[in-house]
Coordinates of N, CA and C in Angstrom, one line a residue:
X1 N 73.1 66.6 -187.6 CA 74.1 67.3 -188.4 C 73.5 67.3 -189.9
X2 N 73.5 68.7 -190.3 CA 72.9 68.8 -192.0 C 73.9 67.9 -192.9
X3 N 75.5 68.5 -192.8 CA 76.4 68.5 -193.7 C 77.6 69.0 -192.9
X4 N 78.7 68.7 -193.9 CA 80.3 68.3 -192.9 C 80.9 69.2 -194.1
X5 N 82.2 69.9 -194.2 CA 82.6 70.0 -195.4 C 84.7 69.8 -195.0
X6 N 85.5 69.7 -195.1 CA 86.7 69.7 -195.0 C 87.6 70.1 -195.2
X7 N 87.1 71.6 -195.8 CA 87.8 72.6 -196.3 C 86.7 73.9 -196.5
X8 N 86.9 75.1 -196.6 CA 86.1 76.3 -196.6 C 85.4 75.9 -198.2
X9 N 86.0 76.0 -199.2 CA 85.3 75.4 -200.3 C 84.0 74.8 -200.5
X10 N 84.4 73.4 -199.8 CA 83.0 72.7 -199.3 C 82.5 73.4 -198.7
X11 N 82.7 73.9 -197.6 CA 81.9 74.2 -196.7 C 80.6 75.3 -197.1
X12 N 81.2 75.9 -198.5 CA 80.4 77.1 -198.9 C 79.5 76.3 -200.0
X13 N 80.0 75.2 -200.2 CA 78.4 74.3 -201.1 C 78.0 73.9 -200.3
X14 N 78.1 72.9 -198.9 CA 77.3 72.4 -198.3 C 76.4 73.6 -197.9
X15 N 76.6 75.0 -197.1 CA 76.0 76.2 -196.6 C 74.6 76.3 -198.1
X16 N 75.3 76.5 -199.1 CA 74.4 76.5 -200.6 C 73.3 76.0 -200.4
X17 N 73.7 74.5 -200.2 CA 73.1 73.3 -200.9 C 71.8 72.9 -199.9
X18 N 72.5 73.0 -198.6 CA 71.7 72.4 -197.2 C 70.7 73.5 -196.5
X19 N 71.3 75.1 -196.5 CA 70.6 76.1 -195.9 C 70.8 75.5 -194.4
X20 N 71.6 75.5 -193.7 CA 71.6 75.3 -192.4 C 71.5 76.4 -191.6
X21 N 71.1 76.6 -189.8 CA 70.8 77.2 -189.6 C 72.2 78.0 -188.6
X22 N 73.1 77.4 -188.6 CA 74.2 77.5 -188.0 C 75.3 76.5 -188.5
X23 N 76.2 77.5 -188.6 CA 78.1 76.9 -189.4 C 78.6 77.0 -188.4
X24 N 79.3 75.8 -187.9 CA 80.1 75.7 -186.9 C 82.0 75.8 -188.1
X25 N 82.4 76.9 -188.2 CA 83.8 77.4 -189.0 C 84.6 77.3 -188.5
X26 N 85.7 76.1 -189.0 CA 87.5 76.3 -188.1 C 88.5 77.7 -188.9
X27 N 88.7 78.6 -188.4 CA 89.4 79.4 -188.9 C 91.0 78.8 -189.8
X28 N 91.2 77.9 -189.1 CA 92.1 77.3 -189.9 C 91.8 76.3 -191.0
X29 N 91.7 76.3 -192.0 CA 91.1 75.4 -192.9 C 91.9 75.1 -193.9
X30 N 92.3 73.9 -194.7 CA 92.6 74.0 -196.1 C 92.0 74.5 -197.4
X31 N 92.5 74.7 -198.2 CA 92.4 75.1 -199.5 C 91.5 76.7 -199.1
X32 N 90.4 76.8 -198.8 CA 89.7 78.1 -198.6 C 90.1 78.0 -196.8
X33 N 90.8 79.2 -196.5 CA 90.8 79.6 -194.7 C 89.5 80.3 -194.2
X34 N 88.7 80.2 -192.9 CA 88.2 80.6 -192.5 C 87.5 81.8 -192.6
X35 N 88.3 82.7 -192.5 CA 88.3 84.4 -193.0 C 87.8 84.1 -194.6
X36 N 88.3 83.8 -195.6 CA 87.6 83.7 -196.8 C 86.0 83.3 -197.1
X37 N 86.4 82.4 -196.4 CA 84.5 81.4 -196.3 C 84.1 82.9 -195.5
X38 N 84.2 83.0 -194.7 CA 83.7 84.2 -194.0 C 83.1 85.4 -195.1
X39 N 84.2 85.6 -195.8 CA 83.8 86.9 -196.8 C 83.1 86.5 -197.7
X40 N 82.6 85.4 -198.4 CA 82.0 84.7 -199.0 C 81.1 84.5 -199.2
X41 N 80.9 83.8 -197.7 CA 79.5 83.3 -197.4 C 78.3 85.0 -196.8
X42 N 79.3 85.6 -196.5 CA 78.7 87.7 -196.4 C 78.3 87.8 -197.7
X43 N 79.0 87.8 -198.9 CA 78.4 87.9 -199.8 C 77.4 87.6 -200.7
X44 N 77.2 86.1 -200.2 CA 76.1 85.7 -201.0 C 74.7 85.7 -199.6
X45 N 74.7 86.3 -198.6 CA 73.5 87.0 -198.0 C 72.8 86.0 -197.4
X46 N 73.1 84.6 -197.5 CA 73.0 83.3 -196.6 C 72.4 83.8 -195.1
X47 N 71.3 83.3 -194.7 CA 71.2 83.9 -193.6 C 71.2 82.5 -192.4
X48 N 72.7 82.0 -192.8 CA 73.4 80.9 -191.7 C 74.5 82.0 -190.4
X49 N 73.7 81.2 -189.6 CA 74.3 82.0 -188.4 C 76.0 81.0 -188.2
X50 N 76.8 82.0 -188.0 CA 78.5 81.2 -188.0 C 79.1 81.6 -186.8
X51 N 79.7 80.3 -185.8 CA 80.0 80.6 -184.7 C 82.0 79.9 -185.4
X52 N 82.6 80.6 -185.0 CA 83.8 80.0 -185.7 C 85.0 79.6 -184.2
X53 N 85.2 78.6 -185.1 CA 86.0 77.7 -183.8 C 87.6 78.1 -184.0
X54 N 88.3 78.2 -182.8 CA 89.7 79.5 -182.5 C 90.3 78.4 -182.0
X55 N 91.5 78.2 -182.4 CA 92.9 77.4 -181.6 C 93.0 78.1 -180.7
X56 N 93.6 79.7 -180.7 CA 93.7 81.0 -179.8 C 93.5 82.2 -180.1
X57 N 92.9 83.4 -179.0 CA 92.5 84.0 -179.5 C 93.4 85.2 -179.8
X58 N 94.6 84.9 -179.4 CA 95.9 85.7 -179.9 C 95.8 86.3 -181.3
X59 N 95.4 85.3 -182.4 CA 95.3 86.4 -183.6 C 93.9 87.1 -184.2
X60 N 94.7 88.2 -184.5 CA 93.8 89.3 -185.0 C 92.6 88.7 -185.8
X61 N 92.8 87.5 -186.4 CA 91.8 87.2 -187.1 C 90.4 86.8 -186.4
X62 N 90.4 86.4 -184.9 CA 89.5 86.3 -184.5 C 88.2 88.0 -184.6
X63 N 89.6 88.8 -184.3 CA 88.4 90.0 -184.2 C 88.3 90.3 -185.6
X64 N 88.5 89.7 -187.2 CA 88.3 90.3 -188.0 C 87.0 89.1 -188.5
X65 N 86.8 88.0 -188.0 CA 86.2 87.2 -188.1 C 84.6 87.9 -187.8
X66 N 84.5 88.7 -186.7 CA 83.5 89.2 -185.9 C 83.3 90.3 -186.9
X67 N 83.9 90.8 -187.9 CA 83.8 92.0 -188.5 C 83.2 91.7 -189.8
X68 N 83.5 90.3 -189.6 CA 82.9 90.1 -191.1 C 81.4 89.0 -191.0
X69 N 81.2 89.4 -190.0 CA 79.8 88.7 -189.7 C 79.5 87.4 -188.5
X70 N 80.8 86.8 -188.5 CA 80.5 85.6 -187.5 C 79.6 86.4 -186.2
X71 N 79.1 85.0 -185.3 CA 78.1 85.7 -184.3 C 78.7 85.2 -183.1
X72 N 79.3 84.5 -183.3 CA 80.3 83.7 -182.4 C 82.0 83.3 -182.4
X73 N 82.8 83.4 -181.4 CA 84.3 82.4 -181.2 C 84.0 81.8 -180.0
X74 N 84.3 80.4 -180.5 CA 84.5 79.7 -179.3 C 85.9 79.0 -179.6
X75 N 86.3 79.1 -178.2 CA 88.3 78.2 -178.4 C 87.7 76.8 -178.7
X76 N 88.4 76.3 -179.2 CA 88.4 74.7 -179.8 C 88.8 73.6 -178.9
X77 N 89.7 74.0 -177.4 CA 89.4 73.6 -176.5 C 88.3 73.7 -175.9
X78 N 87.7 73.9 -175.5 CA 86.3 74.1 -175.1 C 85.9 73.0 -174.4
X79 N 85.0 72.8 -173.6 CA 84.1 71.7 -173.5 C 83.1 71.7 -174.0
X80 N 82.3 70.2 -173.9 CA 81.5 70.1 -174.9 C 79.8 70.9 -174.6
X81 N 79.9 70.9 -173.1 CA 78.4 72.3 -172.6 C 79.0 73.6 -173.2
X82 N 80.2 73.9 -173.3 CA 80.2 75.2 -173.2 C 79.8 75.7 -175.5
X83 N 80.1 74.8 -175.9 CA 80.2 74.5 -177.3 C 78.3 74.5 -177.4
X84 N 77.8 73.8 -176.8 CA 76.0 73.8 -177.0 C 75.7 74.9 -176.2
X85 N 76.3 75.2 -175.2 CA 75.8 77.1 -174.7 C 75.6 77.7 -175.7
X86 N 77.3 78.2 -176.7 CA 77.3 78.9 -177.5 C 76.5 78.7 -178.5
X87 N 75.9 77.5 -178.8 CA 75.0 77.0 -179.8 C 73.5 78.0 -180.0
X88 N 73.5 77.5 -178.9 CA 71.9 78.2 -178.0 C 72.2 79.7 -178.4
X89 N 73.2 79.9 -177.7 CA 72.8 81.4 -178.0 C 72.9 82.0 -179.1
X90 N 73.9 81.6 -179.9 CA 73.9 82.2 -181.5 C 72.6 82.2 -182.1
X91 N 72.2 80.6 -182.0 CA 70.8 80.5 -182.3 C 69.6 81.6 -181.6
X92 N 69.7 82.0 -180.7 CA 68.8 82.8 -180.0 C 69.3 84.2 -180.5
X93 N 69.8 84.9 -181.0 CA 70.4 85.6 -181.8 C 71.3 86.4 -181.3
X94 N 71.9 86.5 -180.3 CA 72.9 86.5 -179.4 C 74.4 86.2 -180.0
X95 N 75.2 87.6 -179.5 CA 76.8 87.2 -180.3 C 77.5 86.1 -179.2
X96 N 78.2 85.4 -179.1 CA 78.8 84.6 -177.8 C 80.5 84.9 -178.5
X97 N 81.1 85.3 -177.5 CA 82.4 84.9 -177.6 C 83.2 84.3 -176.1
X98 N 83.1 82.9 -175.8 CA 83.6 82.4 -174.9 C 83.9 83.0 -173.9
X99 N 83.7 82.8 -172.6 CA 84.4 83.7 -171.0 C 85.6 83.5 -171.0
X100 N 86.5 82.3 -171.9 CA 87.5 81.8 -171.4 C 88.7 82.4 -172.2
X101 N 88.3 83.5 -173.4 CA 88.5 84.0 -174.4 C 88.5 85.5 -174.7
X102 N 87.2 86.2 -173.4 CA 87.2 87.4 -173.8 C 88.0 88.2 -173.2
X103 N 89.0 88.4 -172.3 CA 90.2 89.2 -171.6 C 90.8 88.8 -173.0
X104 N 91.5 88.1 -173.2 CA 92.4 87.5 -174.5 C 91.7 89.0 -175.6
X105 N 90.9 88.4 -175.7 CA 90.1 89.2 -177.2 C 90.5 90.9 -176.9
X106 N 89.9 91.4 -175.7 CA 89.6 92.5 -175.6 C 91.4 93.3 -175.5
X107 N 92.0 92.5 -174.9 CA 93.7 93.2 -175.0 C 94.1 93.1 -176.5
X108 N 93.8 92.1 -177.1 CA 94.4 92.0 -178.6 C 94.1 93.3 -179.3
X109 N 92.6 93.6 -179.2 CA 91.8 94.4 -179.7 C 92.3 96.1 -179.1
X110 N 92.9 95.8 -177.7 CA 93.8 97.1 -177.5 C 94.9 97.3 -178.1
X111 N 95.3 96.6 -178.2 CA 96.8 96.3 -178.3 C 96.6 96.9 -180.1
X112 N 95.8 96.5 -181.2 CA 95.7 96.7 -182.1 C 95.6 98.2 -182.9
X113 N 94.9 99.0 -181.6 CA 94.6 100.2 -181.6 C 96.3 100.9 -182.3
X114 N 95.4 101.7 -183.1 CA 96.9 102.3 -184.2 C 97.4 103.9 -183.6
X115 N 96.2 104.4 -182.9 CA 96.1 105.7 -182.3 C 95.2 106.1 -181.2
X116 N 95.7 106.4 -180.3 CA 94.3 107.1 -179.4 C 94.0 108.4 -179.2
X117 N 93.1 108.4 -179.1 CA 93.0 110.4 -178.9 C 92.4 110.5 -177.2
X118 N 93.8 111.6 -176.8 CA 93.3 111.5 -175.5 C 92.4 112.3 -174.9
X119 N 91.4 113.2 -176.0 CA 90.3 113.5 -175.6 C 89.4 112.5 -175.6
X120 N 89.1 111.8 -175.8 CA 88.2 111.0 -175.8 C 88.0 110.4 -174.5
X121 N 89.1 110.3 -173.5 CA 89.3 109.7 -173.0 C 88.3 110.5 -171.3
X122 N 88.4 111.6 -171.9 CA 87.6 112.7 -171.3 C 86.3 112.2 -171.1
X123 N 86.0 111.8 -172.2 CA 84.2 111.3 -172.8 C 83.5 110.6 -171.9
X124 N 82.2 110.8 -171.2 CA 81.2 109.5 -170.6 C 80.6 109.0 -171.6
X125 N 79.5 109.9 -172.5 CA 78.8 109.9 -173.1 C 77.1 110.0 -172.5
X126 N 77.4 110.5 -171.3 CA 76.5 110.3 -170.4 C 75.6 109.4 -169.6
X127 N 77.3 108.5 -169.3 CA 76.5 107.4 -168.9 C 76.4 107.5 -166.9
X128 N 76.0 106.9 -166.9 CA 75.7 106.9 -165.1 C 77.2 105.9 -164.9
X129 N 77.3 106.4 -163.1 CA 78.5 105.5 -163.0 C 78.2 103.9 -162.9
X130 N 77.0 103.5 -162.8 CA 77.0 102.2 -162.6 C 76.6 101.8 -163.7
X131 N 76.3 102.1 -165.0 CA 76.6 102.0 -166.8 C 77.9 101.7 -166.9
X132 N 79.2 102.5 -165.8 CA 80.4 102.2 -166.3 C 80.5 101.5 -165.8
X133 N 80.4 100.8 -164.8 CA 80.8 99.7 -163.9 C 80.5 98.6 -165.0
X134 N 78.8 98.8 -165.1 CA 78.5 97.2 -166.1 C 79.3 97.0 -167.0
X135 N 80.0 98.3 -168.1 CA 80.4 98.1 -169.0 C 81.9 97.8 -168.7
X136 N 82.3 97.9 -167.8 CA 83.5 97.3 -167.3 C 83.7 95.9 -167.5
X137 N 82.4 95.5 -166.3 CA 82.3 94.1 -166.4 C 81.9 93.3 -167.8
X138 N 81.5 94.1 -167.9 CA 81.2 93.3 -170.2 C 82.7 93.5 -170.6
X139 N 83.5 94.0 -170.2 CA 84.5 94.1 -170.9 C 85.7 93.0 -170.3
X140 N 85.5 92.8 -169.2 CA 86.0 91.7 -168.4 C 85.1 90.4 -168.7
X141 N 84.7 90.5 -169.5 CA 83.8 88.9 -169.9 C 82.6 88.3 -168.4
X142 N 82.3 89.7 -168.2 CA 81.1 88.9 -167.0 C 79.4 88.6 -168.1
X143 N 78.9 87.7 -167.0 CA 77.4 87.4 -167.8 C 76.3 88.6 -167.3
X144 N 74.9 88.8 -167.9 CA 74.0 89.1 -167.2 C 73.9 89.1 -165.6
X145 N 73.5 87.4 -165.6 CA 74.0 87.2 -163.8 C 75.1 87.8 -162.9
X146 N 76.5 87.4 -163.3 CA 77.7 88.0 -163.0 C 77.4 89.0 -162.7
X147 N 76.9 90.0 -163.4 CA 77.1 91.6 -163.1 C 76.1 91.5 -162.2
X148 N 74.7 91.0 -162.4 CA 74.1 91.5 -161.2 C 74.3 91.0 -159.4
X149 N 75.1 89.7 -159.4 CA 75.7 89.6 -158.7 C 76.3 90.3 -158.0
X150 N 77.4 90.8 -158.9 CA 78.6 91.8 -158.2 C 77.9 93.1 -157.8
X151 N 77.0 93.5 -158.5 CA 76.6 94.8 -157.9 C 75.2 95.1 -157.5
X152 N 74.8 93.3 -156.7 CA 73.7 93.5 -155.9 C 72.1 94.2 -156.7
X153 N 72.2 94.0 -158.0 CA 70.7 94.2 -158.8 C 70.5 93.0 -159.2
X154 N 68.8 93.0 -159.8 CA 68.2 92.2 -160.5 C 68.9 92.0 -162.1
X155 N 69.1 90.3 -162.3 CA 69.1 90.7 -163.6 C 68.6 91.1 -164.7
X156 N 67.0 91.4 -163.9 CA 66.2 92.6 -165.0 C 66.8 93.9 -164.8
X157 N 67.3 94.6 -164.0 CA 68.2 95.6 -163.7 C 69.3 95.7 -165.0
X158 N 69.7 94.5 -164.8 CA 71.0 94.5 -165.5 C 70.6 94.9 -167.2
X159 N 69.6 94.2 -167.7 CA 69.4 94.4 -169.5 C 68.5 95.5 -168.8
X160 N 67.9 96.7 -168.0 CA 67.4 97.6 -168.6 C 68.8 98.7 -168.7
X161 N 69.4 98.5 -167.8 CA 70.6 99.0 -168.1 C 71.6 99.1 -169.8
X162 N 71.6 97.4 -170.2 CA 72.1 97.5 -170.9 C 71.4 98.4 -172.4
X163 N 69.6 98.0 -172.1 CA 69.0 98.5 -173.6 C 69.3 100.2 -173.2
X164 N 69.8 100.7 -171.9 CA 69.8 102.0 -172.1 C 71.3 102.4 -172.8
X165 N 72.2 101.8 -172.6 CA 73.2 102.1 -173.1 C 73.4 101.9 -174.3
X166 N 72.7 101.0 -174.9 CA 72.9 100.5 -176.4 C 72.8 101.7 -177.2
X167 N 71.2 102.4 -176.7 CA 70.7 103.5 -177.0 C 71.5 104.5 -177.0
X168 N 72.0 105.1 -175.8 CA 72.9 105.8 -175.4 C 74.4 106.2 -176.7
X169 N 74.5 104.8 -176.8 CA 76.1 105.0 -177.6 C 76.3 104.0 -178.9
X170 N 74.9 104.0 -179.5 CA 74.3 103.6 -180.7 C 74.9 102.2 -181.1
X171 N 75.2 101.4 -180.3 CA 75.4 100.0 -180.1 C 74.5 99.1 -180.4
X172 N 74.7 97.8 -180.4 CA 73.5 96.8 -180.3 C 73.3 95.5 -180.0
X173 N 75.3 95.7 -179.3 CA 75.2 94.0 -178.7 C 76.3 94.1 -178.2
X174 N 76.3 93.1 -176.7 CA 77.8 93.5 -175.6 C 78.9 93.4 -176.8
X175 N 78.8 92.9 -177.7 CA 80.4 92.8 -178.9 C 80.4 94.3 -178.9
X176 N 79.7 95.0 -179.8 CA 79.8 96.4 -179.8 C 79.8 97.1 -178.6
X177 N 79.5 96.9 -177.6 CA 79.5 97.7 -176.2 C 80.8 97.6 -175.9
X178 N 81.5 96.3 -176.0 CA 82.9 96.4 -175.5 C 83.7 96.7 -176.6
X179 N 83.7 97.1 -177.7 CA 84.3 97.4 -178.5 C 84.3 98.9 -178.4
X180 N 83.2 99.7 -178.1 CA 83.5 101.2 -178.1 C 83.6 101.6 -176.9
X181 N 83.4 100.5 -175.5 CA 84.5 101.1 -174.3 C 85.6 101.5 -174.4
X182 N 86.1 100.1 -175.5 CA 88.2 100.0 -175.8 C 88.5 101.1 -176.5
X183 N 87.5 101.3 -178.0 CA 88.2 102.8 -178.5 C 88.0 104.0 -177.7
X184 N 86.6 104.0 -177.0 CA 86.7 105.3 -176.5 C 87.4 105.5 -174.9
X185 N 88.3 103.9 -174.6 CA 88.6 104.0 -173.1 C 87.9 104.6 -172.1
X186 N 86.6 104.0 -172.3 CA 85.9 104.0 -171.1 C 85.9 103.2 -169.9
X187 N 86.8 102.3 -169.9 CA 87.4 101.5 -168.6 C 88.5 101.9 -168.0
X188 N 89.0 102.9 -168.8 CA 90.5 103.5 -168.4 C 90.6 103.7 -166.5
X189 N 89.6 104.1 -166.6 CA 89.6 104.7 -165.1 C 88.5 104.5 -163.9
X190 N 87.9 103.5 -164.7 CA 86.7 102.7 -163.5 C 87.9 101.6 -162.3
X191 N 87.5 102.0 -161.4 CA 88.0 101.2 -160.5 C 87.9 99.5 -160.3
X192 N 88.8 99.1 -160.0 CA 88.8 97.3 -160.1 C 88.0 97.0 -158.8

């Protein structure tokens, strides 16, 4: 451990002071809340990677947390492998947001939606149907493996798939992949 801090405050001098290479952030915090250290620590261009720890993923602040830079939520229940998973991967530069978390995340994130256009809903974007499948499964919180499991490919299958879609629909990580399924309801009508 670099440094500990007990409030967002600290937390933004110890980040200063220590240069660590990962902020494990409680969105709940005294004196400075989570979301602030968030907008903060964006500002001053710190290049600490922040995985922020979630009571639940019920409020909106989780997904505004991801908007403002975090690379990770993990629930604060958690166990303690799944807490050094998400470690690994932030570090490996990888967004993680918990399996145990992302259904939770992705309805909030519907539910949030202020309007839909039901043309859109029209839209592939030219993806193949088994692009929509995978992106289904990313949207249901499956892994690399997962998916190739379920639909009998290599998981080298699986990421060339995904680097085509990234491309495809100017994305650049399952966070954004599943994020412009939801607005553009591209799971609307893929089969379960």
């Amino acid at each position: 451990m670099v440094g500990s801090a007990g409030n967002g405050r600290d937390a933004i001098h110890v980040v200063k002071a220590r240069r660590p290479d990962i902020l494990l952030l409680d969105l709940r915090m005294p004196d400075t809340p989570g979301l602030t250290t968030l907008r903060e620590l964006a500002a001053l261009s710190l290049p600490v990677r922040t995985l922020v720890l979630a009571a639940d993923v019920g409020n909106h602040d989780v997904i505004d947390a991801l908007q403002l830079g975090a690379r990770g939520i993990l629930m604060k229940h958690s166990a303690t492998e799944m807490l050094f998973e998400s470690i690994h991967a932030v570090m490996a530069g990888h967004y993680w947001v918990g399996r145990e978390c992302v259904q939770e995340l992705i309805e909030n994130m519907c539910a949030s939606e202020v309007t839909r256009d039901p043309a859109r809903h029209q839209a592939t974007f030219d993806l193949t149907a088994r692009q929509m499948d995978i992106i289904s499964a990313i949207v249901m919180g499956a892994s690399n493996d997962d998916i190739a499991k379920q639909f009998s490919i290599s998981p080298h299958t699986v990421k060339y798939h995904l680097t085509n879609m990234f491309e495809k629909l100017g994305v650049s990580n399952r966070i954004e992949l599943a994020c412009f399924a939801i607005e553009h309801r591209l799971t609307d009508n893929v089969q379960a």
